[in-house]
Coordinates of C-alpha atoms in Angstrom, one line a residue:
V1 CA 3.7 -21.7 -12.1
I2 CA 6.7 -19.5 -12.9
L3 CA 9.8 -20.8 -11.2
D4 CA 12.6 -18.2 -11.0
G5 CA 15.8 -18.4 -9.0
A6 CA 16.0 -14.6 -8.6
H7 CA 17.1 -14.0 -5.0
N8 CA 18.0 -10.3 -4.6
A9 CA 16.4 -7.0 -5.6
L10 CA 18.5 -6.6 -8.8
K11 CA 17.6 -10.0 -10.2
L12 CA 14.0 -9.7 -9.0
G13 CA 13.8 -6.3 -10.8
S14 CA 14.3 -8.2 -14.1
V15 CA 11.6 -10.6 -13.2
V16 CA 9.2 -7.8 -12.3
R17 CA 9.9 -6.0 -15.6
T18 CA 9.2 -9.2 -17.6
L19 CA 6.0 -9.9 -15.6
S20 CA 4.9 -6.3 -16.2
D21 CA 5.4 -6.8 -19.9
L22 CA 3.6 -10.1 -20.0
H23 CA 0.8 -9.2 -17.7
P24 CA 0.3 -5.4 -18.0
G25 CA -1.7 -3.9 -15.2
R26 CA -2.1 -7.2 -13.3
T27 CA -0.7 -8.4 -10.0
L28 CA 0.3 -11.9 -9.4
P29 CA 0.6 -14.2 -6.4
W30 CA 4.1 -14.9 -5.2
V31 CA 5.4 -17.8 -3.1
L32 CA 8.5 -16.3 -1.5
A33 CA 11.3 -17.5 0.7
L34 CA 14.7 -15.9 1.2
K35 CA 18.0 -16.6 2.9
P36 CA 18.6 -14.3 5.9
D37 CA 21.4 -12.4 4.2
K38 CA 19.1 -10.9 1.6
D39 CA 17.8 -7.4 2.0
L40 CA 14.1 -8.2 2.7
D41 CA 12.8 -4.6 2.6
E42 CA 14.5 -4.0 -0.8
V43 CA 13.1 -7.3 -2.2
I44 CA 9.6 -6.5 -1.1
R45 CA 9.8 -3.0 -2.5
T46 CA 11.0 -4.5 -5.8
I47 CA 8.2 -7.0 -6.2
A48 CA 5.4 -4.9 -4.7
P49 CA 4.3 -3.4 -8.0
V50 CA 3.4 -6.8 -9.4
A51 CA 2.6 -8.8 -6.3
G52 CA -1.0 -9.1 -5.5
L53 CA -0.3 -11.6 -2.7
V54 CA 2.8 -13.0 -1.0
V55 CA 2.6 -16.5 0.5
A56 CA 5.7 -16.4 2.7
T57 CA 7.3 -19.8 3.2
E58 CA 10.5 -21.4 4.4
F59 CA 13.2 -23.9 3.5
T60 CA 15.9 -25.9 5.3
T61 CA 18.5 -27.8 3.4
A62 CA 21.1 -30.2 4.7
G63 CA 23.7 -29.5 2.0
G64 CA 24.4 -31.7 -1.0
D65 CA 25.6 -29.8 -4.0
H66 CA 25.1 -26.5 -2.2
P67 CA 26.0 -25.5 1.3
A68 CA 23.3 -26.1 4.0
A69 CA 20.9 -23.3 4.4
V70 CA 18.0 -22.1 6.5
S71 CA 15.5 -19.4 5.3
R72 CA 14.4 -16.3 6.9
P73 CA 11.2 -16.9 9.0
A74 CA 8.1 -16.8 6.9
G75 CA 6.4 -14.5 9.4
E76 CA 9.1 -11.9 9.0
I77 CA 8.6 -12.0 5.2
A78 CA 4.8 -11.7 5.5
A79 CA 5.1 -8.8 8.0
T80 CA 7.4 -6.9 5.7
A81 CA 5.1 -7.4 2.7
R82 CA 2.1 -6.3 4.7
A83 CA 4.0 -3.2 5.9
A84 CA 4.6 -2.4 2.2
G85 CA 0.9 -2.7 1.4
V86 CA 1.1 -6.2 -0.2
P87 CA -1.4 -8.7 1.2
A88 CA 0.5 -11.6 2.7
V89 CA 0.0 -14.9 4.5
V90 CA 2.3 -17.3 6.2
E91 CA 2.6 -21.0 5.2
P92 CA 6.0 -22.5 6.3
D93 CA 5.7 -25.6 4.2
P94 CA 6.7 -24.8 0.6
E95 CA 4.3 -27.3 -1.0
A96 CA 1.4 -26.1 1.1
A97 CA 2.4 -22.5 0.3
L98 CA 2.1 -23.3 -3.4
R99 CA -1.3 -24.9 -2.9
R100 CA -2.5 -22.0 -0.8
A101 CA -1.4 -19.5 -3.4
A102 CA -3.4 -21.5 -6.0
A103 CA -6.5 -21.6 -3.8
M104 CA -6.3 -17.8 -3.1
T105 CA -6.1 -16.7 -6.7
G106 CA -7.8 -17.1 -10.0
P107 CA -7.0 -19.9 -12.4
D108 CA -5.9 -17.5 -15.1
L109 CA -3.0 -16.1 -13.1
P110 CA 0.4 -17.7 -12.9
I111 CA 2.0 -18.1 -9.5
V112 CA 5.5 -16.8 -9.2
V113 CA 7.8 -18.9 -7.0
S114 CA 11.1 -17.1 -6.3
G115 CA 13.6 -15.9 -3.7
S116 CA 16.0 -18.8 -3.5
F117 CA 17.2 -21.8 -5.5
H118 CA 16.7 -23.7 -2.3
L119 CA 12.9 -22.9 -2.5
L120 CA 12.8 -24.1 -6.1
A121 CA 14.5 -27.3 -5.1
A122 CA 12.0 -27.8 -2.3
L123 CA 9.2 -27.5 -4.8
D124 CA 10.7 -29.5 -7.7
R125 CA 8.7 -32.6 -7.0
A126 CA 5.4 -30.7 -6.5
T127 CA 5.7 -28.7 -9.7
R128 CA 6.6 -31.7 -11.9
A129 CA 3.7 -33.8 -10.5
G130 CA 1.3 -32.1 -12.9

């Protein structure tokens, strides 16, 4: 699992370039959640060259060390990915989204989790459980 806090097209562009270098010619599964203020069309266009699947998910945070946040609906992310030609499914629960991405792809491909630090926080326990 590749955990990356990139949450806009500029930062995701760097991730895409790195993934293209590390896995030339391959597409990878993405677990993706975004805050509503992010340009969804631009984000999807940016990751599309290396995304073989988007498992769209959601998060809600109550605050703490960051302001409270609610993600864009997973269905909206999936619909935008599909419209850009990227296969996509909806799984609102982040841990279930990670399991679903793993079940839908081969064991030799890493799963990219990105779009928000809030998503990474929601998956922290699941990714450390080994």
